Amino acid sequence: MSQELRAVEWTGTGLALIDQTALPHRTATVDVHDVDTLVDAIQRLVVRGAPAIGAAGAYGVAIALLQGEREGWTESETREAVARVREARPTAVNLMVCVDRVMTRFDDGLDAVLAEAAAVQREDVEANRAMGAFGADWLLKRVGADRPLRILTHCNTGALATAGWGTALGVIRELHARGRLEVVYADETRPLLQGSRLTAWELVQEGIPHFVQADGAAAGTILRGEVDAAIVGADRIAANGDTANKVGTVGVALACADAGIPFLVAAPTTTVDLSTPDGAAIHIELRGEDEVLEWGGIRTAPAESRGHNPAFDVTPGRLVTGLVTERGVLEVSTGELPGDRLR
Protein backbone atom coordinates (compact mmCIF):
# COMPACT_ATOMS: atom_id res chain seq x y z
CA MET A 1 0.00 0.00 0.00
CA SER A 2 2.66 2.52 0.97
CA GLN A 3 4.56 1.77 -2.26
CA GLU A 4 1.73 3.58 -4.06
CA LEU A 5 1.18 6.18 -1.34
CA ARG A 6 1.51 9.78 -2.50
CA ALA A 7 1.38 12.47 0.16
CA VAL A 8 1.35 15.12 -2.60
CA GLU A 9 -0.58 14.61 -5.83
CA TRP A 10 -1.51 16.98 -8.65
CA THR A 11 -5.14 16.50 -9.68
CA GLY A 12 -5.09 18.57 -12.86
CA THR A 13 -6.52 21.68 -11.24
CA GLY A 14 -4.90 21.67 -7.80
CA LEU A 15 -3.19 19.59 -5.13
CA ALA A 16 -4.54 16.69 -3.13
CA LEU A 17 -2.62 16.39 0.15
CA ILE A 18 -2.99 13.48 2.53
CA ASP A 19 -3.95 15.13 5.83
CA GLN A 20 -1.22 13.85 8.11
CA THR A 21 -2.84 15.47 11.13
CA ALA A 22 -5.74 12.99 10.82
CA LEU A 23 -3.70 9.76 10.61
CA PRO A 24 -3.74 7.01 11.77
CA HIS A 25 -7.41 7.07 12.78
CA ARG A 26 -8.77 8.61 9.61
CA THR A 27 -7.50 8.90 6.05
CA ALA A 28 -8.50 12.27 4.66
CA THR A 29 -7.39 14.55 1.86
CA VAL A 30 -7.04 18.32 1.81
CA ASP A 31 -7.74 19.85 -1.61
CA VAL A 32 -5.62 22.89 -2.39
CA HIS A 33 -6.61 25.47 -4.99
CA ASP A 34 -5.20 28.65 -3.48
CA VAL A 35 -2.01 29.88 -1.86
CA ASP A 36 -3.54 30.55 1.57
CA THR A 37 -4.68 26.93 1.87
CA LEU A 38 -1.27 25.62 0.81
CA VAL A 39 0.65 27.81 3.24
CA ASP A 40 -1.71 26.79 6.03
CA ALA A 41 -1.31 23.10 5.14
CA ILE A 42 2.48 23.38 5.27
CA GLN A 43 2.49 25.26 8.57
CA ARG A 44 -0.09 23.00 10.27
CA LEU A 45 1.83 19.88 9.14
CA VAL A 46 -0.99 18.61 6.94
CA VAL A 47 1.95 17.99 4.62
CA ARG A 48 5.33 17.56 6.30
CA GLY A 49 8.75 16.06 5.75
CA ALA A 50 11.33 18.08 3.84
CA PRO A 51 11.01 16.29 0.46
CA ALA A 52 7.19 16.25 0.60
CA ILE A 53 7.12 19.95 1.45
CA GLY A 54 9.49 20.52 -1.45
CA ALA A 55 7.13 18.74 -3.85
CA ALA A 56 4.17 20.69 -2.49
CA GLY A 57 6.10 23.94 -2.90
CA ALA A 58 7.02 23.03 -6.47
CA TYR A 59 3.35 22.62 -7.36
CA GLY A 60 2.63 25.73 -5.30
CA VAL A 61 4.02 27.81 -8.15
CA ALA A 62 1.28 26.38 -10.39
CA ILE A 63 -1.30 27.04 -7.67
CA ALA A 64 -0.24 30.69 -7.59
CA LEU A 65 -0.37 30.98 -11.38
CA LEU A 66 -3.88 29.52 -11.55
CA GLN A 67 -5.15 31.65 -8.67
CA GLY A 68 -3.59 34.73 -10.19
CA GLU A 69 -5.33 34.04 -13.48
CA ARG A 70 -8.70 33.58 -11.72
CA GLU A 71 -8.37 36.68 -9.59
CA GLY A 72 -6.62 38.99 -12.03
CA TRP A 73 -3.30 39.29 -10.18
CA THR A 74 -0.40 41.19 -11.64
CA GLU A 75 2.84 39.29 -12.23
CA SER A 76 4.27 40.99 -9.14
CA GLU A 77 1.35 39.80 -7.00
CA THR A 78 1.77 36.25 -8.30
CA ARG A 79 5.47 36.28 -7.50
CA GLU A 80 4.70 37.60 -4.01
CA ALA A 81 2.28 34.69 -3.50
CA VAL A 82 5.00 32.23 -4.55
CA ALA A 83 7.35 33.87 -2.05
CA ARG A 84 4.81 33.20 0.72
CA VAL A 85 4.83 29.51 -0.17
CA ARG A 86 8.63 29.47 -0.25
CA GLU A 87 8.85 30.95 3.25
CA ALA A 88 6.09 28.85 4.86
CA ARG A 89 8.62 26.78 6.88
CA PRO A 90 12.12 28.21 7.28
CA THR A 91 14.22 25.22 8.33
CA ALA A 92 13.47 22.70 5.58
CA VAL A 93 15.71 23.77 2.69
CA ASN A 94 13.94 21.50 0.16
CA LEU A 95 10.97 23.88 0.09
CA MET A 96 13.14 26.79 -1.01
CA VAL A 97 15.24 24.74 -3.43
CA CYS A 98 12.24 23.22 -5.19
CA VAL A 99 10.31 26.49 -5.44
CA ASP A 100 13.39 28.21 -6.84
CA ARG A 101 13.89 25.43 -9.38
CA VAL A 102 10.32 25.63 -10.67
CA MET A 103 10.45 29.42 -10.75
CA THR A 104 13.10 29.16 -13.48
CA ARG A 105 10.18 28.12 -15.73
CA PHE A 106 7.79 30.80 -14.47
CA ASP A 107 8.04 32.95 -17.58
CA ASP A 108 7.37 29.90 -19.80
CA GLY A 109 3.82 29.47 -18.51
CA LEU A 110 1.72 26.96 -16.60
CA ASP A 111 2.52 23.85 -18.65
CA ALA A 112 6.26 24.39 -18.22
CA VAL A 113 5.84 24.99 -14.49
CA LEU A 114 3.80 21.80 -14.09
CA ALA A 115 6.36 19.79 -16.07
CA GLU A 116 9.16 21.01 -13.81
CA ALA A 117 7.14 20.28 -10.66
CA ALA A 118 6.40 16.76 -11.90
CA ALA A 119 10.13 16.28 -12.53
CA VAL A 120 10.86 17.35 -8.95
CA GLN A 121 8.42 14.72 -7.68
CA ARG A 122 9.65 11.96 -10.01
CA GLU A 123 13.31 12.61 -9.21
CA ASP A 124 12.65 12.47 -5.47
CA VAL A 125 11.12 8.99 -5.77
CA GLU A 126 14.10 7.85 -7.85
CA ALA A 127 16.51 9.34 -5.33
CA ASN A 128 14.75 7.63 -2.44
CA ARG A 129 14.97 4.24 -4.15
CA ALA A 130 18.68 4.74 -4.77
CA MET A 131 19.48 5.84 -1.22
CA GLY A 132 17.48 2.90 0.15
CA ALA A 133 19.80 0.50 -1.68
CA PHE A 134 22.98 2.44 -0.82
CA GLY A 135 21.98 2.70 2.83
CA ALA A 136 21.09 -0.96 3.18
CA ASP A 137 24.34 -2.06 1.54
CA TRP A 138 26.38 0.24 3.79
CA LEU A 139 24.65 -0.84 6.99
CA LEU A 140 24.95 -4.55 6.30
CA LYS A 141 28.65 -4.16 5.59
CA ARG A 142 29.26 -1.79 8.50
CA VAL A 143 27.37 -3.79 11.14
CA GLY A 144 28.60 -7.10 9.80
CA ALA A 145 25.87 -9.10 11.51
CA ASP A 146 24.88 -12.50 10.17
CA ARG A 147 21.33 -11.93 11.38
CA PRO A 148 18.54 -9.46 10.64
CA LEU A 149 19.17 -5.97 12.01
CA ARG A 150 17.41 -4.03 14.77
CA ILE A 151 16.96 -0.42 13.73
CA LEU A 152 15.88 2.71 15.62
CA THR A 153 14.34 5.67 13.82
CA HIS A 154 13.03 9.09 14.83
CA CYS A 155 10.11 11.08 13.41
CA ASN A 156 8.59 10.02 10.06
CA THR A 157 10.72 9.62 6.95
CA GLY A 158 8.60 7.36 4.78
CA ALA A 159 6.32 7.81 1.79
CA LEU A 160 4.30 10.34 3.77
CA ALA A 161 7.36 12.57 4.24
CA THR A 162 8.55 12.41 0.64
CA ALA A 163 7.30 12.18 -2.92
CA GLY A 164 7.24 8.40 -2.41
CA TRP A 165 9.11 5.41 -0.86
CA GLY A 166 11.00 7.33 1.85
CA THR A 167 14.47 8.35 3.01
CA ALA A 168 15.45 6.71 6.31
CA LEU A 169 12.30 4.59 6.19
CA GLY A 170 13.21 3.77 2.60
CA VAL A 171 16.45 2.19 3.88
CA ILE A 172 14.42 0.27 6.44
CA ARG A 173 12.00 -0.91 3.75
CA GLU A 174 14.92 -2.08 1.62
CA LEU A 175 16.35 -4.09 4.53
CA HIS A 176 12.91 -5.63 5.09
CA ALA A 177 12.59 -6.52 1.39
CA ARG A 178 15.95 -8.32 1.60
CA GLY A 179 14.89 -10.28 4.68
CA ARG A 180 17.54 -8.49 6.75
CA LEU A 181 15.33 -6.59 9.22
CA GLU A 182 14.30 -7.99 12.60
CA VAL A 183 12.50 -5.08 14.24
CA VAL A 184 12.17 -1.29 14.23
CA TYR A 185 12.07 0.93 17.31
CA ALA A 186 10.04 3.99 16.31
CA ASP A 187 10.38 6.99 18.62
CA GLU A 188 6.95 8.53 19.20
CA THR A 189 8.41 11.97 18.35
CA ARG A 190 7.00 14.84 20.37
CA PRO A 191 5.12 17.07 20.24
CA LEU A 192 2.89 15.87 17.37
CA LEU A 193 3.72 12.16 17.50
CA GLN A 194 4.87 11.76 13.92
CA GLY A 195 6.53 8.50 14.93
CA SER A 196 3.61 6.82 16.65
CA ARG A 197 0.96 8.24 14.31
CA LEU A 198 2.74 8.12 10.95
CA THR A 199 5.85 5.91 11.01
CA ALA A 200 4.01 3.16 12.87
CA TRP A 201 1.11 3.45 10.39
CA GLU A 202 3.49 3.01 7.46
CA LEU A 203 5.23 0.07 9.15
CA VAL A 204 1.84 -1.61 9.64
CA GLN A 205 1.12 -1.23 5.91
CA GLU A 206 4.42 -3.00 5.16
CA GLY A 207 3.97 -5.73 7.78
CA ILE A 208 7.22 -4.69 9.48
CA PRO A 209 7.57 -5.69 13.17
CA HIS A 210 8.06 -2.65 15.36
CA PHE A 211 7.81 -1.06 18.78
CA VAL A 212 6.69 2.50 19.44
CA GLN A 213 8.63 4.03 22.30
CA ALA A 214 8.79 7.37 24.11
CA ASP A 215 11.50 9.69 22.84
CA GLY A 216 13.09 9.58 26.30
CA ALA A 217 13.43 5.78 26.03
CA ALA A 218 15.62 5.89 22.92
CA ALA A 219 18.98 6.40 24.64
CA GLY A 220 18.35 3.59 27.09
CA THR A 221 17.27 1.22 24.32
CA ILE A 222 20.50 1.98 22.45
CA LEU A 223 22.78 1.69 25.48
CA ARG A 224 21.22 -1.65 26.51
CA GLY A 225 22.41 -3.10 23.20
CA GLU A 226 18.92 -3.58 21.77
CA VAL A 227 19.68 -1.63 18.59
CA ASP A 228 22.26 -2.23 15.83
CA ALA A 229 21.98 1.20 14.20
CA ALA A 230 19.84 4.33 14.08
CA ILE A 231 18.60 5.86 10.82
CA VAL A 232 17.01 9.31 10.62
CA GLY A 233 16.13 11.84 7.96
CA ALA A 234 17.06 15.52 7.74
CA ASP A 235 15.53 18.90 7.01
CA ARG A 236 18.79 20.70 6.26
CA ILE A 237 22.39 19.52 6.13
CA ALA A 238 25.22 22.07 6.33
CA ALA A 239 28.42 21.91 4.29
CA ASN A 240 30.32 20.50 7.29
CA GLY A 241 27.79 17.70 7.86
CA ASP A 242 25.90 19.29 10.77
CA THR A 243 22.32 18.08 10.40
CA ALA A 244 19.03 19.68 11.40
CA ASN A 245 16.27 17.17 12.01
CA LYS A 246 13.17 16.82 14.17
CA VAL A 247 13.87 17.76 17.77
CA GLY A 248 15.16 14.79 19.77
CA THR A 249 17.52 13.56 17.05
CA VAL A 250 20.71 14.80 18.69
CA GLY A 251 20.04 12.68 21.78
CA VAL A 252 19.82 9.59 19.57
CA ALA A 253 23.13 10.50 17.93
CA LEU A 254 24.86 10.98 21.28
CA ALA A 255 23.64 7.61 22.52
CA CYS A 256 24.82 5.91 19.32
CA ALA A 257 28.26 7.49 19.71
CA ASP A 258 28.51 6.25 23.29
CA ALA A 259 27.34 2.76 22.32
CA GLY A 260 29.65 2.62 19.29
CA ILE A 261 26.90 1.88 16.78
CA PRO A 262 26.22 3.65 13.44
CA PHE A 263 24.11 6.79 13.28
CA LEU A 264 22.99 7.15 9.67
CA VAL A 265 21.32 10.20 8.10
CA ALA A 266 19.38 9.54 4.90
CA ALA A 267 18.44 12.52 2.74
CA PRO A 268 18.48 13.55 -0.93
CA THR A 269 21.09 16.02 -2.14
CA THR A 270 18.35 18.67 -2.28
CA THR A 271 18.49 18.66 1.54
CA VAL A 272 22.20 19.50 1.53
CA ASP A 273 22.65 23.27 1.72
CA LEU A 274 26.23 24.05 0.76
CA SER A 275 25.60 27.77 1.33
CA THR A 276 25.16 26.99 5.05
CA PRO A 277 28.66 26.45 6.49
CA ASP A 278 27.63 24.77 9.75
CA GLY A 279 24.75 24.08 12.10
CA ALA A 280 25.03 27.43 13.86
CA ALA A 281 23.82 29.08 10.66
CA ILE A 282 20.65 26.94 10.42
CA HIS A 283 17.49 28.78 11.42
CA ILE A 284 15.56 26.67 13.93
CA GLU A 285 11.81 27.07 13.72
CA LEU A 286 10.04 27.75 17.01
CA ARG A 287 6.46 26.49 16.98
CA GLY A 288 3.50 27.53 19.12
CA GLU A 289 3.62 27.06 22.89
CA ASP A 290 0.31 25.18 22.99
CA GLU A 291 1.94 22.13 21.37
CA VAL A 292 3.87 21.48 24.59
CA LEU A 293 1.61 23.16 27.15
CA GLU A 294 -1.59 21.40 26.04
CA TRP A 295 -2.69 17.91 25.11
CA GLY A 296 -5.73 17.44 22.90
CA GLY A 297 -6.71 21.05 23.54
CA ILE A 298 -6.57 20.63 27.33
CA ARG A 299 -4.00 22.59 29.32
CA THR A 300 -1.55 20.23 31.05
CA ALA A 301 0.95 22.78 32.39
CA PRO A 302 0.30 25.51 34.95
CA ALA A 303 -1.23 28.66 33.52
CA GLU A 304 1.93 30.56 34.47
CA SER A 305 4.26 28.24 32.52
CA ARG A 306 5.74 29.21 29.17
CA GLY A 307 6.48 26.73 26.42
CA HIS A 308 9.80 26.24 24.64
CA ASN A 309 9.03 24.40 21.41
CA PRO A 310 11.88 24.18 18.88
CA ALA A 311 10.76 22.03 15.96
CA PHE A 312 14.31 20.85 15.22
CA ASP A 313 17.73 20.35 16.75
CA VAL A 314 21.15 20.17 15.13
CA THR A 315 23.34 17.06 15.29
CA PRO A 316 27.05 17.91 14.90
CA GLY A 317 28.70 16.28 11.91
CA ARG A 318 31.21 14.53 14.17
CA LEU A 319 28.31 12.34 15.39
CA VAL A 320 27.05 11.44 11.90
CA THR A 321 28.61 8.10 11.04
CA GLY A 322 27.22 8.14 7.52
CA LEU A 323 25.19 10.42 5.26
CA VAL A 324 23.41 8.48 2.53
CA THR A 325 22.13 10.33 -0.53
CA GLU A 326 21.15 9.12 -3.99
CA ARG A 327 24.87 9.35 -4.89
CA GLY A 328 26.14 7.01 -2.18
CA VAL A 329 27.32 7.22 1.43
CA LEU A 330 29.64 9.81 2.93
CA GLU A 331 31.31 8.83 6.21
CA VAL A 332 30.99 12.31 7.68
CA SER A 333 32.49 11.59 11.09
CA THR A 334 35.77 10.54 9.40
CA GLY A 335 36.03 13.72 7.37
CA GLU A 336 34.03 13.01 4.18
CA LEU A 337 32.10 16.29 4.18
CA PRO A 338 29.18 17.29 1.94
CA GLY A 339 30.92 20.57 1.13
CA ASP A 340 33.86 18.66 -0.34
CA ARG A 341 32.05 15.81 -2.10
CA LEU A 342 28.67 17.12 -3.27
CA ARG A 343 29.55 20.36 -5.04
Short mmCIF file of C-alpha atoms in Angstrom, two decimals, residues 12-332:
data_model
loop_
_atom_site.label_atom_id
_atom_site.label_comp_id
_atom_site.label_asym_id
_atom_site.label_seq_id
_atom_site.Cartn_x
_atom_site.Cartn_y
_atom_site.Cartn_z
CA GLY A 12 -5.09 18.57 -12.86
CA THR A 13 -6.52 21.68 -11.24
CA GLY A 14 -4.90 21.67 -7.80
CA LEU A 15 -3.19 19.59 -5.13
CA ALA A 16 -4.54 16.69 -3.13
CA LEU A 17 -2.62 16.39 0.15
CA ILE A 18 -2.99 13.48 2.53
CA ASP A 19 -3.95 15.13 5.83
CA GLN A 20 -1.22 13.85 8.11
CA THR A 21 -2.84 15.47 11.13
CA ALA A 22 -5.74 12.99 10.82
CA LEU A 23 -3.70 9.76 10.61
CA PRO A 24 -3.74 7.01 11.77
CA HIS A 25 -7.41 7.07 12.78
CA ARG A 26 -8.77 8.61 9.61
CA THR A 27 -7.50 8.90 6.05
CA ALA A 28 -8.50 12.27 4.66
CA THR A 29 -7.39 14.55 1.86
CA VAL A 30 -7.04 18.32 1.81
CA ASP A 31 -7.74 19.85 -1.61
CA VAL A 32 -5.62 22.89 -2.39
CA HIS A 33 -6.61 25.47 -4.99
CA ASP A 34 -5.20 28.65 -3.48
CA VAL A 35 -2.01 29.88 -1.86
CA ASP A 36 -3.54 30.55 1.57
CA THR A 37 -4.68 26.93 1.87
CA LEU A 38 -1.27 25.62 0.81
CA VAL A 39 0.65 27.81 3.24
CA ASP A 40 -1.71 26.79 6.03
CA ALA A 41 -1.31 23.10 5.14
CA ILE A 42 2.48 23.38 5.27
CA GLN A 43 2.49 25.26 8.57
CA ARG A 44 -0.09 23.00 10.27
CA LEU A 45 1.83 19.88 9.14
CA VAL A 46 -0.99 18.61 6.94
CA VAL A 47 1.95 17.99 4.62
CA ARG A 48 5.33 17.56 6.30
CA GLY A 49 8.75 16.06 5.75
CA ALA A 50 11.33 18.08 3.84
CA PRO A 51 11.01 16.29 0.46
CA ALA A 52 7.19 16.25 0.60
CA ILE A 53 7.12 19.95 1.45
CA GLY A 54 9.49 20.52 -1.45
CA ALA A 55 7.13 18.74 -3.85
CA ALA A 56 4.17 20.69 -2.49
CA GLY A 57 6.10 23.94 -2.90
CA ALA A 58 7.02 23.03 -6.47
CA TYR A 59 3.35 22.62 -7.36
CA GLY A 60 2.63 25.73 -5.30
CA VAL A 61 4.02 27.81 -8.15
CA ALA A 62 1.28 26.38 -10.39
CA ILE A 63 -1.30 27.04 -7.67
CA ALA A 64 -0.24 30.69 -7.59
CA LEU A 65 -0.37 30.98 -11.38
CA LEU A 66 -3.88 29.52 -11.55
CA GLN A 67 -5.15 31.65 -8.67
CA GLY A 68 -3.59 34.73 -10.19
CA GLU A 69 -5.33 34.04 -13.48
CA ARG A 70 -8.70 33.58 -11.72
CA GLU A 71 -8.37 36.68 -9.59
CA GLY A 72 -6.62 38.99 -12.03
CA TRP A 73 -3.30 39.29 -10.18
CA THR A 74 -0.40 41.19 -11.64
CA GLU A 75 2.84 39.29 -12.23
CA SER A 76 4.27 40.99 -9.14
CA GLU A 77 1.35 39.80 -7.00
CA THR A 78 1.77 36.25 -8.30
CA ARG A 79 5.47 36.28 -7.50
CA GLU A 80 4.70 37.60 -4.01
CA ALA A 81 2.28 34.69 -3.50
CA VAL A 82 5.00 32.23 -4.55
CA ALA A 83 7.35 33.87 -2.05
CA ARG A 84 4.81 33.20 0.72
CA VAL A 85 4.83 29.51 -0.17
CA ARG A 86 8.63 29.47 -0.25
CA GLU A 87 8.85 30.95 3.25
CA ALA A 88 6.09 28.85 4.86
CA ARG A 89 8.62 26.78 6.88
CA PRO A 90 12.12 28.21 7.28
CA THR A 91 14.22 25.22 8.33
CA ALA A 92 13.47 22.70 5.58
CA VAL A 93 15.71 23.77 2.69
CA ASN A 94 13.94 21.50 0.16
CA LEU A 95 10.97 23.88 0.09
CA MET A 96 13.14 26.79 -1.01
CA VAL A 97 15.24 24.74 -3.43
CA CYS A 98 12.24 23.22 -5.19
CA VAL A 99 10.31 26.49 -5.44
CA ASP A 100 13.39 28.21 -6.84
CA ARG A 101 13.89 25.43 -9.38
CA VAL A 102 10.32 25.63 -10.67
CA MET A 103 10.45 29.42 -10.75
CA THR A 104 13.10 29.16 -13.48
CA ARG A 105 10.18 28.12 -15.73
CA PHE A 106 7.79 30.80 -14.47
CA ASP A 107 8.04 32.95 -17.58
CA ASP A 108 7.37 29.90 -19.80
CA GLY A 109 3.82 29.47 -18.51
CA LEU A 110 1.72 26.96 -16.60
CA ASP A 111 2.52 23.85 -18.65
CA ALA A 112 6.26 24.39 -18.22
CA VAL A 113 5.84 24.99 -14.49
CA LEU A 114 3.80 21.80 -14.09
CA ALA A 115 6.36 19.79 -16.07
CA GLU A 116 9.16 21.01 -13.81
CA ALA A 117 7.14 20.28 -10.66
CA ALA A 118 6.40 16.76 -11.90
CA ALA A 119 10.13 16.28 -12.53
CA VAL A 120 10.86 17.35 -8.95
CA GLN A 121 8.42 14.72 -7.68
CA ARG A 122 9.65 11.96 -10.01
CA GLU A 123 13.31 12.61 -9.21
CA ASP A 124 12.65 12.47 -5.47
CA VAL A 125 11.12 8.99 -5.77
CA GLU A 126 14.10 7.85 -7.85
CA ALA A 127 16.51 9.34 -5.33
CA ASN A 128 14.75 7.63 -2.44
CA ARG A 129 14.97 4.24 -4.15
CA ALA A 130 18.68 4.74 -4.77
CA MET A 131 19.48 5.84 -1.22
CA GLY A 132 17.48 2.90 0.15
CA ALA A 133 19.80 0.50 -1.68
CA PHE A 134 22.98 2.44 -0.82
CA GLY A 135 21.98 2.70 2.83
CA ALA A 136 21.09 -0.96 3.18
CA ASP A 137 24.34 -2.06 1.54
CA TRP A 138 26.38 0.24 3.79
CA LEU A 139 24.65 -0.84 6.99
CA LEU A 140 24.95 -4.55 6.30
CA LYS A 141 28.65 -4.16 5.59
CA ARG A 142 29.26 -1.79 8.50
CA VAL A 143 27.37 -3.79 11.14
CA GLY A 144 28.60 -7.10 9.80
CA ALA A 145 25.87 -9.10 11.51
CA ASP A 146 24.88 -12.50 10.17
CA ARG A 147 21.33 -11.93 11.38
CA PRO A 148 18.54 -9.46 10.64
CA LEU A 149 19.17 -5.97 12.01
CA ARG A 150 17.41 -4.03 14.77
CA ILE A 151 16.96 -0.42 13.73
CA LEU A 152 15.88 2.71 15.62
CA THR A 153 14.34 5.67 13.82
CA HIS A 154 13.03 9.09 14.83
CA CYS A 155 10.11 11.08 13.41
CA ASN A 156 8.59 10.02 10.06
CA THR A 157 10.72 9.62 6.95
CA GLY A 158 8.60 7.36 4.78
CA ALA A 159 6.32 7.81 1.79
CA LEU A 160 4.30 10.34 3.77
CA ALA A 161 7.36 12.57 4.24
CA THR A 162 8.55 12.41 0.64
CA ALA A 163 7.30 12.18 -2.92
CA GLY A 164 7.24 8.40 -2.41
CA TRP A 165 9.11 5.41 -0.86
CA GLY A 166 11.00 7.33 1.85
CA THR A 167 14.47 8.35 3.01
CA ALA A 168 15.45 6.71 6.31
CA LEU A 169 12.30 4.59 6.19
CA GLY A 170 13.21 3.77 2.60
CA VAL A 171 16.45 2.19 3.88
CA ILE A 172 14.42 0.27 6.44
CA ARG A 173 12.00 -0.91 3.75
CA GLU A 174 14.92 -2.08 1.62
CA LEU A 175 16.35 -4.09 4.53
CA HIS A 176 12.91 -5.63 5.09
CA ALA A 177 12.59 -6.52 1.39
CA ARG A 178 15.95 -8.32 1.60
CA GLY A 179 14.89 -10.28 4.68
CA ARG A 180 17.54 -8.49 6.75
CA LEU A 181 15.33 -6.59 9.22
CA GLU A 182 14.30 -7.99 12.60
CA VAL A 183 12.50 -5.08 14.24
CA VAL A 184 12.17 -1.29 14.23
CA TYR A 185 12.07 0.93 17.31
CA ALA A 186 10.04 3.99 16.31
CA ASP A 187 10.38 6.99 18.62
CA GLU A 188 6.95 8.53 19.20
CA THR A 189 8.41 11.97 18.35
CA ARG A 190 7.00 14.84 20.37
CA PRO A 191 5.12 17.07 20.24
CA LEU A 192 2.89 15.87 17.37
CA LEU A 193 3.72 12.16 17.50
CA GLN A 194 4.87 11.76 13.92
CA GLY A 195 6.53 8.50 14.93
CA SER A 196 3.61 6.82 16.65
CA ARG A 197 0.96 8.24 14.31
CA LEU A 198 2.74 8.12 10.95
CA THR A 199 5.85 5.91 11.01
CA ALA A 200 4.01 3.16 12.87
CA TRP A 201 1.11 3.45 10.39
CA GLU A 202 3.49 3.01 7.46
CA LEU A 203 5.23 0.07 9.15
CA VAL A 204 1.84 -1.61 9.64
CA GLN A 205 1.12 -1.23 5.91
CA GLU A 206 4.42 -3.00 5.16
CA GLY A 207 3.97 -5.73 7.78
CA ILE A 208 7.22 -4.69 9.48
CA PRO A 209 7.57 -5.69 13.17
CA HIS A 210 8.06 -2.65 15.36
CA PHE A 211 7.81 -1.06 18.78
CA VAL A 212 6.69 2.50 19.44
CA GLN A 213 8.63 4.03 22.30
CA ALA A 214 8.79 7.37 24.11
CA ASP A 215 11.50 9.69 22.84
CA GLY A 216 13.09 9.58 26.30
CA ALA A 217 13.43 5.78 26.03
CA ALA A 218 15.62 5.89 22.92
CA ALA A 219 18.98 6.40 24.64
CA GLY A 220 18.35 3.59 27.09
CA THR A 221 17.27 1.22 24.32
CA ILE A 222 20.50 1.98 22.45
CA LEU A 223 22.78 1.69 25.48
CA ARG A 224 21.22 -1.65 26.51
CA GLY A 225 22.41 -3.10 23.20
CA GLU A 226 18.92 -3.58 21.77
CA VAL A 227 19.68 -1.63 18.59
CA ASP A 228 22.26 -2.23 15.83
CA ALA A 229 21.98 1.20 14.20
CA ALA A 230 19.84 4.33 14.08
CA ILE A 231 18.60 5.86 10.82
CA VAL A 232 17.01 9.31 10.62
CA GLY A 233 16.13 11.84 7.96
CA ALA A 234 17.06 15.52 7.74
CA ASP A 235 15.53 18.90 7.01
CA ARG A 236 18.79 20.70 6.26
CA ILE A 237 22.39 19.52 6.13
CA ALA A 238 25.22 22.07 6.33
CA ALA A 239 28.42 21.91 4.29
CA ASN A 240 30.32 20.50 7.29
CA GLY A 241 27.79 17.70 7.86
CA ASP A 242 25.90 19.29 10.77
CA THR A 243 22.32 18.08 10.40
CA ALA A 244 19.03 19.68 11.40
CA ASN A 245 16.27 17.17 12.01
CA LYS A 246 13.17 16.82 14.17
CA VAL A 247 13.87 17.76 17.77
CA GLY A 248 15.16 14.79 19.77
CA THR A 249 17.52 13.56 17.05
CA VAL A 250 20.71 14.80 18.69
CA GLY A 251 20.04 12.68 21.78
CA VAL A 252 19.82 9.59 19.57
CA ALA A 253 23.13 10.50 17.93
CA LEU A 254 24.86 10.98 21.28
CA ALA A 255 23.64 7.61 22.52
CA CYS A 256 24.82 5.91 19.32
CA ALA A 257 28.26 7.49 19.71
CA ASP A 258 28.51 6.25 23.29
CA ALA A 259 27.34 2.76 22.32
CA GLY A 260 29.65 2.62 19.29
CA ILE A 261 26.90 1.88 16.78
CA PRO A 262 26.22 3.65 13.44
CA PHE A 263 24.11 6.79 13.28
CA LEU A 264 22.99 7.15 9.67
CA VAL A 265 21.32 10.20 8.10
CA ALA A 266 19.38 9.54 4.90
CA ALA A 267 18.44 12.52 2.74
CA PRO A 268 18.48 13.55 -0.93
CA THR A 269 21.09 16.02 -2.14
CA THR A 270 18.35 18.67 -2.28
CA THR A 271 18.49 18.66 1.54
CA VAL A 272 22.20 19.50 1.53
CA ASP A 273 22.65 23.27 1.72
CA LEU A 274 26.23 24.05 0.76
CA SER A 275 25.60 27.77 1.33
CA THR A 276 25.16 26.99 5.05
CA PRO A 277 28.66 26.45 6.49
CA ASP A 278 27.63 24.77 9.75
CA GLY A 279 24.75 24.08 12.10
CA ALA A 280 25.03 27.43 13.86
CA ALA A 281 23.82 29.08 10.66
CA ILE A 282 20.65 26.94 10.42
CA HIS A 283 17.49 28.78 11.42
CA ILE A 284 15.56 26.67 13.93
CA GLU A 285 11.81 27.07 13.72
CA LEU A 286 10.04 27.75 17.01
CA ARG A 287 6.46 26.49 16.98
CA GLY A 288 3.50 27.53 19.12
CA GLU A 289 3.62 27.06 22.89
CA ASP A 290 0.31 25.18 22.99
CA GLU A 291 1.94 22.13 21.37
CA VAL A 292 3.87 21.48 24.59
CA LEU A 293 1.61 23.16 27.15
CA GLU A 294 -1.59 21.40 26.04
CA TRP A 295 -2.69 17.91 25.11
CA GLY A 296 -5.73 17.44 22.90
CA GLY A 297 -6.71 21.05 23.54
CA ILE A 298 -6.57 20.63 27.33
CA ARG A 299 -4.00 22.59 29.32
CA THR A 300 -1.55 20.23 31.05
CA ALA A 301 0.95 22.78 32.39
CA PRO A 302 0.30 25.51 34.95
CA ALA A 303 -1.23 28.66 33.52
CA GLU A 304 1.93 30.56 34.47
CA SER A 305 4.26 28.24 32.52
CA ARG A 306 5.74 29.21 29.17
CA GLY A 307 6.48 26.73 26.42
CA HIS A 308 9.80 26.24 24.64
CA ASN A 309 9.03 24.40 21.41
CA PRO A 310 11.88 24.18 18.88
CA ALA A 311 10.76 22.03 15.96
CA PHE A 312 14.31 20.85 15.22
CA ASP A 313 17.73 20.35 16.75
CA VAL A 314 21.15 20.17 15.13
CA THR A 315 23.34 17.06 15.29
CA PRO A 316 27.05 17.91 14.90
CA GLY A 317 28.70 16.28 11.91
CA ARG A 318 31.21 14.53 14.17
CA LEU A 319 28.31 12.34 15.39
CA VAL A 320 27.05 11.44 11.90
CA THR A 321 28.61 8.10 11.04
CA GLY A 322 27.22 8.14 7.52
CA LEU A 323 25.19 10.42 5.26
CA VAL A 324 23.41 8.48 2.53
CA THR A 325 22.13 10.33 -0.53
CA GLU A 326 21.15 9.12 -3.99
CA ARG A 327 24.87 9.35 -4.89
CA GLY A 328 26.14 7.01 -2.18
CA VAL A 329 27.32 7.22 1.43
CA LEU A 330 29.64 9.81 2.93
CA GLU A 331 31.31 8.83 6.21
CA VAL A 332 30.99 12.31 7.68
#
